[in-house]
Amino acid sequence: MEIEAKDAINNKADITLKSAEIENQETDVENREMDVDNRDTDVENVEVDMVEDSASEEDDACTPPDAAMDVNVSCDDECAEPIKIMQSFREYVQVERLDGENKYDAGDYGRREYFSSELNPLRFAFPDKLCLKEFMEGNGEDYTYCLHAVLVHSGDFHGGHYVVFINTGLRPPGEKYKPKWCKFDDDVVSRATVREAVMANYGGDDGESTGRTYTNAYMLVYVRQSCIDDVLCQNENLQVPAHLVQRFENEREEENKKKKEKQEAHLYTEIVMVTDEHLASYNGFDLVDPKLLDDTGLPREKIEKNMTIPQLYDYVKSKLFSGESEIDVRIWKFEETTYKDEGSIMSALPRLRPTSLIPHSEETQEKTLEAVLENDRNLLYIETTASHSLRSYNENSEMLMFLKYYDEESRSLRYVGHFIVAYRQSMSAYTNECLKLIGLPEGTPLRFYEVSNAEVAPDRIRLIESLGKPLCADNTVVEVSDGGLLIAERQDRTNDTNNAKLHLDTLYNTIDIEAIANNDSFVSSHAEIDPPITGTIGLNWTMRQLVDYIGKEINYDPAKILLWRVSPFNDRATQFLTDAQCKVLRVNGLLGLAGAQLHDPRRNKRYRVVYTKMPIPIADMERKRQMKIQMMDEKMAITEITIFPEKTGTVRDILEEARREFKFAPNGTGKLRLVYVGQSSQSMRAYMIFKEETSVMEVFQKTMTPSMYMGRVEEVPQDQLVVRSNEYLVPIAHFDKDPGRMFGVPFFLKVSNDELLSSVRERIQQRLDIPDKEYEKYKFALISSSRVVRYLDMTSNGRVNLAELGHAHVASLVTSPYLGLDHMNKSRGARGSHAAEKAIVIHN
């Protein structure tokens, strides 16, 4: 705790008291004292910074002014009452003669500091008034200080929040005084009670709450009572700068405006206006970009819902055409629709087309927008022509059509305009009008396609074979409705390899992909990971074409590339494709785009393809069994790989597969074995060594749950190549206090019957390469059926008894005994590391 008093003698008016933590323990409410808990502070030395030290009575005393001085407070173990700050001042001003052994050491090294290993539970009390007159010399001034502010921190060492409580009700002596505390929290100032400002900020354990509080006062500010008028003076001539007044006013107006808009939002609707110029600037699929509603570049206005339709027409003209009343316009409402052929089970992609006219007629003079615009945001097509004159439109016999033109030279589509057609007229009646929109001379032969579904699915683009038949006749156009879309191309310049339908088919089936290598299941953990591949492929490609593409990009044999299905939710690999599936599947099926969910090129999505580089051809996987195994090197480091032995093979085949990846010791035996090991904290031990004649399927059955049991390939140590009848490979495992809390890497150690236990202990230390100091903490236990049979004194003259180790007969692998090494599991995290420990029970 540290207390700092500023200019107590030089008529300055505040004293600041700093504390590490203030705790609410048995607070003297009547005296309004603040008890500061110093449990987290160094109780040996409580520092008090004074402006100037008191004058010594000794003539030779050193009396220079000092900006800060330390004040020591004695903390006795027998202290039961709070140590008041006044006591600290009194002890500070006591005369102490520095003679004998208590002289200050001015040597090279100074005095050695003393640190206490335990902190005494002492409290320090701070009253709401401090009278320091007895510590001051001189002119008889009043040195009474009043508590003015409490600075508070909420949180812990890692972070938190700071606030300050200020008593704005301080008054000079003689005036009526009533505490008036305010809380200053960033830009928010609010009233606070005495309890909130003082009593609630002690931190520590609060008897009124169930847990520990984390709100602590760390600094107190006192004001000299005689200087309250100077410090808290009323400045009647204070003027707020003009720019701040204007800023506050603007903020207030903006806030009121937003509040009003929110309250009146139900009275307004937003319109987004689309013209032919906007349609011509879009070269993608369908008529318009679905993102038009979010495009800030389009004209958009917020209008009242009670506006009439004639008012809407006038409003649109004023915004788009500077109010020219002679311009003819028609306003159409865009709607998202989905066309589906009768009898078809295939889904169709939605489209955005102007399909509903908002008529401007005598019947709609009094009709308001609330009746025709249902949404809060509406996309409107503003129909006009270059001549600013529209031909008449009969909604009962005519429809609005839009036209795109395929340029065979640039192999691109562009929007050219719109026109009105009659249901009973043939397409040939509008050929010249279409040529005029395209900009081609009269008589140029044209071919027309009808786009029935957003022009994105090639099977939805139909050739209009007979231009002389009425549009309403069967098999002429499928949709006889407003908002239809036609594509025209020159009949004399297009062919089977260059036409609009083929162009759209190519665009639709070309997709962007990102090919990611999946090394989680089939390769060793130290294998190199290839970077992602980005590029374009065909949606109708076969799997053979896809693996050829990937193989070329990563320079790998395509026959050994395994493809995976990907989850549509998180783009993670779920299931790999078999060789039979690869022969019939295409990319759209691999990506799940062949059924109810269709590819929509308007989304510009980059699809993910997942592959794995396999060590064997994919065609051979049908007769092989996938197995995940561990490999342990000479330093007992564990890696995992996936191998593919023949289903009809044996352990010998498993070892041959693993030999390709295994790193042998420089002077090792070169012989491998397969060990059956547990993986959970209740079974993390070595059980047995598989015989080389054991079938692959038997090993697979035992290790089919890798989280419980696995096979581990390891090099046979030199001393274990031969195991005689009086020798035994004893399993050794690690555990922490409880055999149900196993950890580490288990292993086998060869022991001989009647061998000294001290010799076994020494060889275990050599195998684990553990320093003597750490190894001294190890305890050794004989464990069977997950229970400690007894602890062994491995430093005595005891000897190995193979019969006790189950050498003669083992009922089952689970109950077979093993030698357990009981020591701390250092891999456990510090946080919550004792969560699994058993409770300590004290029996009376």
Short mmCIF file of N, CA and C in Angstrom, two decimals, residues 731-795:
data_model
loop_
_atom_site.label_atom_id
_atom_site.label_comp_id
_atom_site.label_asym_id
_atom_site.label_seq_id
_atom_site.Cartn_x
_atom_site.Cartn_y
_atom_site.Cartn_z
N PRO A 731 5.64 -55.90 -19.60
CA PRO A 731 5.11 -54.60 -20.05
C PRO A 731 5.34 -53.54 -18.98
N ILE A 732 5.76 -52.37 -19.41
CA ILE A 732 6.00 -51.25 -18.50
C ILE A 732 5.20 -50.05 -18.99
N ALA A 733 4.49 -49.41 -18.06
CA ALA A 733 3.63 -48.27 -18.41
C ALA A 733 3.74 -47.20 -17.34
N HIS A 734 3.34 -45.99 -17.69
CA HIS A 734 3.39 -44.84 -16.79
C HIS A 734 1.99 -44.53 -16.26
N PHE A 735 1.90 -44.12 -14.99
CA PHE A 735 0.63 -43.64 -14.45
C PHE A 735 0.92 -42.58 -13.39
N ASP A 736 -0.10 -41.78 -13.10
CA ASP A 736 0.03 -40.67 -12.15
C ASP A 736 -0.89 -40.92 -10.97
N LYS A 737 -0.35 -41.53 -9.91
CA LYS A 737 -1.04 -41.80 -8.65
C LYS A 737 -2.11 -42.88 -8.76
N ASP A 738 -2.88 -42.86 -9.84
CA ASP A 738 -3.98 -43.81 -10.01
C ASP A 738 -3.75 -44.59 -11.30
N PRO A 739 -3.82 -45.94 -11.27
CA PRO A 739 -3.64 -46.72 -12.51
C PRO A 739 -4.66 -46.39 -13.60
N GLY A 740 -5.74 -45.71 -13.22
CA GLY A 740 -6.71 -45.27 -14.22
C GLY A 740 -6.33 -43.98 -14.90
N ARG A 741 -5.17 -43.43 -14.55
CA ARG A 741 -4.69 -42.19 -15.16
C ARG A 741 -3.32 -42.46 -15.78
N MET A 742 -3.34 -43.25 -16.82
CA MET A 742 -2.10 -43.63 -17.49
C MET A 742 -1.73 -42.59 -18.54
N PHE A 743 -0.46 -42.56 -18.90
CA PHE A 743 0.02 -41.61 -19.89
C PHE A 743 1.35 -42.12 -20.44
N GLY A 744 1.89 -41.37 -21.38
CA GLY A 744 3.23 -41.69 -21.90
C GLY A 744 3.24 -42.83 -22.89
N VAL A 745 4.44 -43.34 -23.16
CA VAL A 745 4.65 -44.40 -24.15
C VAL A 745 5.01 -45.69 -23.42
N PRO A 746 4.15 -46.70 -23.49
CA PRO A 746 4.47 -47.99 -22.86
C PRO A 746 5.49 -48.76 -23.70
N PHE A 747 6.17 -49.72 -23.07
CA PHE A 747 7.19 -50.49 -23.79
C PHE A 747 7.40 -51.82 -23.07
N PHE A 748 8.19 -52.68 -23.71
CA PHE A 748 8.57 -53.97 -23.13
C PHE A 748 10.02 -53.91 -22.66
N LEU A 749 10.29 -54.60 -21.56
CA LEU A 749 11.65 -54.75 -21.05
C LEU A 749 11.87 -56.22 -20.72
N LYS A 750 12.97 -56.77 -21.19
CA LYS A 750 13.26 -58.18 -20.91
C LYS A 750 13.89 -58.32 -19.53
N VAL A 751 13.30 -59.18 -18.73
CA VAL A 751 13.84 -59.48 -17.40
C VAL A 751 14.08 -60.98 -17.29
N SER A 752 14.97 -61.34 -16.39
CA SER A 752 15.29 -62.75 -16.15
C SER A 752 14.79 -63.14 -14.78
N ASN A 753 14.39 -64.39 -14.66
CA ASN A 753 13.94 -64.88 -13.36
C ASN A 753 15.08 -64.79 -12.36
N ASP A 754 14.78 -64.29 -11.18
CA ASP A 754 15.74 -64.14 -10.09
C ASP A 754 16.72 -62.99 -10.33
N GLU A 755 16.43 -62.10 -11.28
CA GLU A 755 17.28 -60.93 -11.51
C GLU A 755 17.04 -59.91 -10.41
N LEU A 756 18.07 -59.20 -10.00
CA LEU A 756 17.95 -58.17 -8.97
C LEU A 756 17.03 -57.04 -9.45
N LEU A 757 16.14 -56.62 -8.56
CA LEU A 757 15.24 -55.52 -8.91
C LEU A 757 16.02 -54.22 -9.14
N SER A 758 17.12 -54.06 -8.44
CA SER A 758 17.93 -52.86 -8.63
C SER A 758 18.50 -52.82 -10.04
N SER A 759 18.82 -53.99 -10.60
CA SER A 759 19.31 -54.04 -11.98
C SER A 759 18.21 -53.66 -12.96
N VAL A 760 17.00 -54.15 -12.69
CA VAL A 760 15.85 -53.79 -13.54
C VAL A 760 15.61 -52.28 -13.48
N ARG A 761 15.69 -51.73 -12.28
CA ARG A 761 15.49 -50.29 -12.11
C ARG A 761 16.51 -49.50 -12.91
N GLU A 762 17.75 -49.94 -12.90
CA GLU A 762 18.82 -49.25 -13.63
C GLU A 762 18.60 -49.32 -15.13
N ARG A 763 18.15 -50.48 -15.63
CA ARG A 763 17.94 -50.62 -17.08
C ARG A 763 16.73 -49.80 -17.55
N ILE A 764 15.72 -49.67 -16.70
CA ILE A 764 14.58 -48.81 -17.05
C ILE A 764 15.02 -47.36 -17.17
N GLN A 765 15.88 -46.93 -16.26
CA GLN A 765 16.39 -45.55 -16.32
C GLN A 765 17.18 -45.33 -17.60
N GLN A 766 17.98 -46.30 -17.99
CA GLN A 766 18.75 -46.18 -19.23
C GLN A 766 17.83 -46.13 -20.44
N ARG A 767 16.76 -46.93 -20.40
CA ARG A 767 15.83 -46.96 -21.54
C ARG A 767 15.10 -45.63 -21.67
N LEU A 768 14.73 -45.03 -20.55
CA LEU A 768 13.98 -43.77 -20.58
C LEU A 768 14.89 -42.55 -20.63
N ASP A 769 16.18 -42.73 -20.35
CA ASP A 769 17.15 -41.63 -20.37
C ASP A 769 16.69 -40.50 -19.45
N ILE A 770 16.55 -40.82 -18.15
CA ILE A 770 16.05 -39.88 -17.16
C ILE A 770 17.18 -39.52 -16.20
N PRO A 771 17.35 -38.26 -15.83
CA PRO A 771 18.38 -37.87 -14.86
C PRO A 771 18.12 -38.50 -13.49
N ASP A 772 19.18 -38.68 -12.73
CA ASP A 772 19.06 -39.32 -11.42
C ASP A 772 18.11 -38.56 -10.50
N LYS A 773 18.22 -37.23 -10.49
CA LYS A 773 17.42 -36.44 -9.56
C LYS A 773 15.93 -36.62 -9.83
N GLU A 774 15.55 -36.68 -11.08
CA GLU A 774 14.14 -36.87 -11.42
C GLU A 774 13.72 -38.32 -11.20
N TYR A 775 14.63 -39.24 -11.47
CA TYR A 775 14.30 -40.66 -11.35
C TYR A 775 14.08 -41.07 -9.90
N GLU A 776 14.65 -40.32 -8.98
CA GLU A 776 14.47 -40.62 -7.56
C GLU A 776 13.01 -40.49 -7.14
N LYS A 777 12.23 -39.70 -7.87
CA LYS A 777 10.83 -39.49 -7.53
C LYS A 777 9.92 -40.61 -8.04
N TYR A 778 10.44 -41.49 -8.87
CA TYR A 778 9.63 -42.56 -9.44
C TYR A 778 9.36 -43.63 -8.38
N LYS A 779 8.13 -44.15 -8.40
CA LYS A 779 7.78 -45.32 -7.59
C LYS A 779 7.36 -46.44 -8.54
N PHE A 780 7.55 -47.66 -8.10
CA PHE A 780 7.33 -48.82 -8.95
C PHE A 780 6.25 -49.69 -8.33
N ALA A 781 5.25 -50.06 -9.16
CA ALA A 781 4.13 -50.84 -8.65
C ALA A 781 3.83 -52.00 -9.57
N LEU A 782 3.47 -53.12 -8.96
CA LEU A 782 2.97 -54.27 -9.71
C LEU A 782 1.47 -54.10 -9.83
N ILE A 783 0.97 -54.03 -11.07
CA ILE A 783 -0.44 -53.71 -11.31
C ILE A 783 -1.09 -54.84 -12.08
N SER A 784 -2.30 -55.19 -11.67
CA SER A 784 -3.09 -56.20 -12.35
C SER A 784 -4.55 -55.79 -12.31
N SER A 785 -5.24 -55.95 -13.41
CA SER A 785 -6.66 -55.58 -13.51
C SER A 785 -6.89 -54.13 -13.10
N SER A 786 -5.96 -53.23 -13.51
CA SER A 786 -6.05 -51.79 -13.24
C SER A 786 -6.02 -51.47 -11.75
N ARG A 787 -5.44 -52.36 -10.95
CA ARG A 787 -5.32 -52.11 -9.51
C ARG A 787 -3.88 -52.38 -9.08
N VAL A 788 -3.40 -51.58 -8.14
CA VAL A 788 -2.05 -51.77 -7.62
C VAL A 788 -2.05 -52.99 -6.70
N VAL A 789 -1.28 -54.01 -7.09
CA VAL A 789 -1.14 -55.20 -6.24
C VAL A 789 -0.25 -54.85 -5.06
N ARG A 790 0.89 -54.26 -5.33
CA ARG A 790 1.77 -53.78 -4.28
C ARG A 790 2.86 -52.91 -4.91
N TYR A 791 3.43 -52.02 -4.10
CA TYR A 791 4.57 -51.22 -4.54
C TYR A 791 5.85 -51.99 -4.26
N LEU A 792 6.81 -51.85 -5.15
CA LEU A 792 8.06 -52.60 -5.08
C LEU A 792 9.20 -51.68 -4.66
N ASP A 793 10.07 -52.21 -3.80
CA ASP A 793 11.28 -51.49 -3.42
C ASP A 793 12.38 -51.91 -4.39
N MET A 794 12.58 -51.10 -5.42
CA MET A 794 13.51 -51.47 -6.49
C MET A 794 14.97 -51.21 -6.11
N THR A 795 15.21 -50.62 -4.93
CA THR A 795 16.60 -50.38 -4.50
C THR A 795 17.08 -51.45 -3.53
#
